Amino acid sequence: MKKIINDPADVVSESLRGLAAAHPDLLRVQYEPDLVVRADAPVAGKVAVISGGGSGHEPLHGGFVGPGMLDAAVPGAVFTSPTPDAVQAAVTATTGDAGALLVVKNYTGDVLNFETAAELAAADGLDVRSVVIDDDVAVADSTFTAGRRGVGGTVLLEKITGAAAARGDSLDAVEALARKVIGQIRSIGVALTAPTVPHVGEPSFELADDEIEFGIGIHGEPGRERIKLEPADALVGRMVAAVVEDLPFGDGDRVLLFTNSMGATPLLELYLAHGIAERLLAERGITVERRLVGPYITSLEMQGMSLTLLKVDDELTELWDAPVHTAALRWRA
Amino acid sequence: MSCTANGVADAVRAAAAVLAEHRAELIELDRAIGDGDHGENMNRGFTAILSALDSAVPDSPSAVLKLVATTLIAKVGGAAGPLYGTAFLRASTAVGGASELDSDAVVAGLRAALEGVQARGKAVEGDKTMVDALIPAVAAAEQAAGTEGADVAAVLTAAADAAGKGAESTVDLVARKGRASYLGQRSAGHLDPGARSTALLLGALARAAR
């Protein structure tokens, strides 16, 4: 394991210290329980949008705290969901009469801890709702798994619900919008190499030099199948097909295309893949109206990428275009 | 051992030692079919419990179990935090306010722990989870408690032995809950880390009781 760290046990808190130092105008960090909170929280009269999950996916979620997106992010240990008391602390720090929406990725640990936190907050008399995103088409949506995982779509969901909350939507409206987005967003990921969790010290899985994992989750946990590495045209074609055929997206649809690096895949390859995806979508009569390209939801230093498609309409593009000012996403602000 | 607050605290300390000793093994089991954090997370939780017990041992067995529960919920995270936390919380409620637990109370605690885990995690037998260790453990504990002269140690020993066998039985199963479920058929051939930690925990409690 080669990493720029001190003690594996302190990785998350030391990283948070650096995040706070880098963005004092946007956010503040609390420790024990660890929490990233908007510098000006709580914002009076506004629905708070809160998310969180295991660390190791940076800039998700702390990098998206700020005006136009998240009010708070709750980081757990690396690849481990945060505890209910930490989520509850985030609610307390940001939530007023307008209530809060918790954006939860469909992983067993995240769902259990956030649900428990929502119950605790309700007991305190706060109106706290949660939505669970499950956009990963790699996982069969059946009773034989824990259900589809929440992956790349989380970034777009946080931006859009954050924008709705910023324009003054009620909690009912923000929650309904979040459910609408979840209903029309799909993702697929692929891994070329494994990540190494600091406290484990060894790669999370073994892949031969010519093998890739198709349908990877954001913790390096596998999905569909292990296949031979193929040229980008074929691989991206396989990814686009998996996503498009799932919803399905079809001729005449307008979409937002998000091409994401899992951490170690460089922009050279990412833009290459993005170009192929745009071409393939155009061939299917699908119009890409908005794009996001870069490392936004990562798995430590895993090589690989994911594609996310969101079906958009005028309301969703308007919310996507709305001002945002966070450490990792910033436009028009 | 007497099943007083101090006795239960000693048993919990023994469990902490066993989980620390098996930290790497649990990480390795979880790395095969999950994301490799189970050993680290359990060790972090029980290390926090040790320091809580060092500052003060609560005054009843129920209160000790409650301290274990709240510490696990606050320190572990993942799925294991809420599931083990719920198990100890339900056990704490079920054993009642007695200053010393008898074998019936221990059985009631184990039964409540199982029901709590199933209520939270929605897993059934055969899903390849900690429930595959807990279900046979509770059945064995109930049977042992019905035997003439069975004490707490006998009940916990029966539970631990059955949990060990239950954990071993997960090797052949295909996971249907938790992160391992994403592996589908590829999850077969691996011991479930949650079932293994359950067996380790019960084993430590049983040895402490003898």
PDB file of C-alpha atoms in Angstrom, chain A residues 47-50 98-104 118 127-133 157 160-183 315-316 319:
ATOM      1  CA  VAL A  47     -35.399  22.859   3.567  1.00  0.00           C
ATOM      2  CA  ALA A  48     -32.075  21.326   4.593  1.00  0.00           C
ATOM      3  CA  VAL A  49     -30.633  18.744   2.197  1.00  0.00           C
ATOM      4  CA  ILE A  50     -28.345  16.302   3.959  1.00  0.00           C
ATOM      5  CA  ALA A  98     -38.858  23.845   6.909  1.00  0.00           C
ATOM      6  CA  GLY A  99     -37.569  20.344   7.688  1.00  0.00           C
ATOM      7  CA  ALA A 100     -34.879  18.243   6.053  1.00  0.00           C
ATOM      8  CA  LEU A 101     -34.445  15.722   3.286  1.00  0.00           C
ATOM      9  CA  LEU A 102     -31.912  12.926   3.765  1.00  0.00           C
ATOM     10  CA  VAL A 103     -30.445  11.620   0.517  1.00  0.00           C
ATOM     11  CA  VAL A 104     -29.471   7.987   1.120  1.00  0.00           C
ATOM     12  CA  ALA A 118     -34.689   9.908  10.844  1.00  0.00           C
ATOM     13  CA  ASP A 127     -39.910  16.986   9.945  1.00  0.00           C
ATOM     14  CA  VAL A 128     -37.243  14.784   8.391  1.00  0.00           C
ATOM     15  CA  ARG A 129     -37.863  12.643   5.315  1.00  0.00           C
ATOM     16  CA  SER A 130     -35.493  10.354   3.500  1.00  0.00           C
ATOM     17  CA  VAL A 131     -35.225   9.160  -0.058  1.00  0.00           C
ATOM     18  CA  VAL A 132     -33.182   6.156  -1.162  1.00  0.00           C
ATOM     19  CA  ILE A 133     -31.467   6.286  -4.529  1.00  0.00           C
ATOM     20  CA  LEU A 157     -29.801  14.007  -7.228  1.00  0.00           C
ATOM     21  CA  ILE A 160     -31.112  19.036  -8.242  1.00  0.00           C
ATOM     22  CA  THR A 161     -32.727  18.664  -4.814  1.00  0.00           C
ATOM     23  CA  GLY A 162     -30.256  21.233  -3.459  1.00  0.00           C
ATOM     24  CA  ALA A 163     -31.346  23.691  -6.157  1.00  0.00           C
ATOM     25  CA  ALA A 164     -35.017  23.081  -5.416  1.00  0.00           C
ATOM     26  CA  ALA A 165     -34.450  23.707  -1.722  1.00  0.00           C
ATOM     27  CA  ALA A 166     -32.455  26.850  -2.535  1.00  0.00           C
ATOM     28  CA  ARG A 167     -35.300  28.339  -4.590  1.00  0.00           C
ATOM     29  CA  GLY A 168     -37.611  27.873  -1.608  1.00  0.00           C
ATOM     30  CA  ASP A 169     -39.532  24.689  -2.408  1.00  0.00           C
ATOM     31  CA  SER A 170     -41.392  23.055   0.490  1.00  0.00           C
ATOM     32  CA  LEU A 171     -40.227  19.750   1.955  1.00  0.00           C
ATOM     33  CA  ASP A 172     -43.137  18.007   0.210  1.00  0.00           C
ATOM     34  CA  ALA A 173     -42.035  19.470  -3.112  1.00  0.00           C
ATOM     35  CA  VAL A 174     -38.335  18.703  -2.645  1.00  0.00           C
ATOM     36  CA  GLU A 175     -39.150  15.131  -1.631  1.00  0.00           C
ATOM     37  CA  ALA A 176     -41.468  14.648  -4.619  1.00  0.00           C
ATOM     38  CA  LEU A 177     -38.821  16.037  -6.946  1.00  0.00           C
ATOM     39  CA  ALA A 178     -36.203  13.696  -5.485  1.00  0.00           C
ATOM     40  CA  ARG A 179     -38.485  10.714  -6.082  1.00  0.00           C
ATOM     41  CA  LYS A 180     -39.062  11.874  -9.654  1.00  0.00           C
ATOM     42  CA  VAL A 181     -35.303  12.084 -10.288  1.00  0.00           C
ATOM     43  CA  ILE A 182     -34.730   8.646  -8.727  1.00  0.00           C
ATOM     44  CA  GLY A 183     -37.384   7.225 -11.052  1.00  0.00           C
ATOM     45  CA  GLU A 315     -37.703  21.923 -14.856  1.00  0.00           C
ATOM     46  CA  LEU A 316     -34.767  19.566 -14.279  1.00  0.00           C
ATOM     47  CA  LEU A 319     -32.533  23.204 -11.534  1.00  0.00           C
TER      48      LEU A 319
END
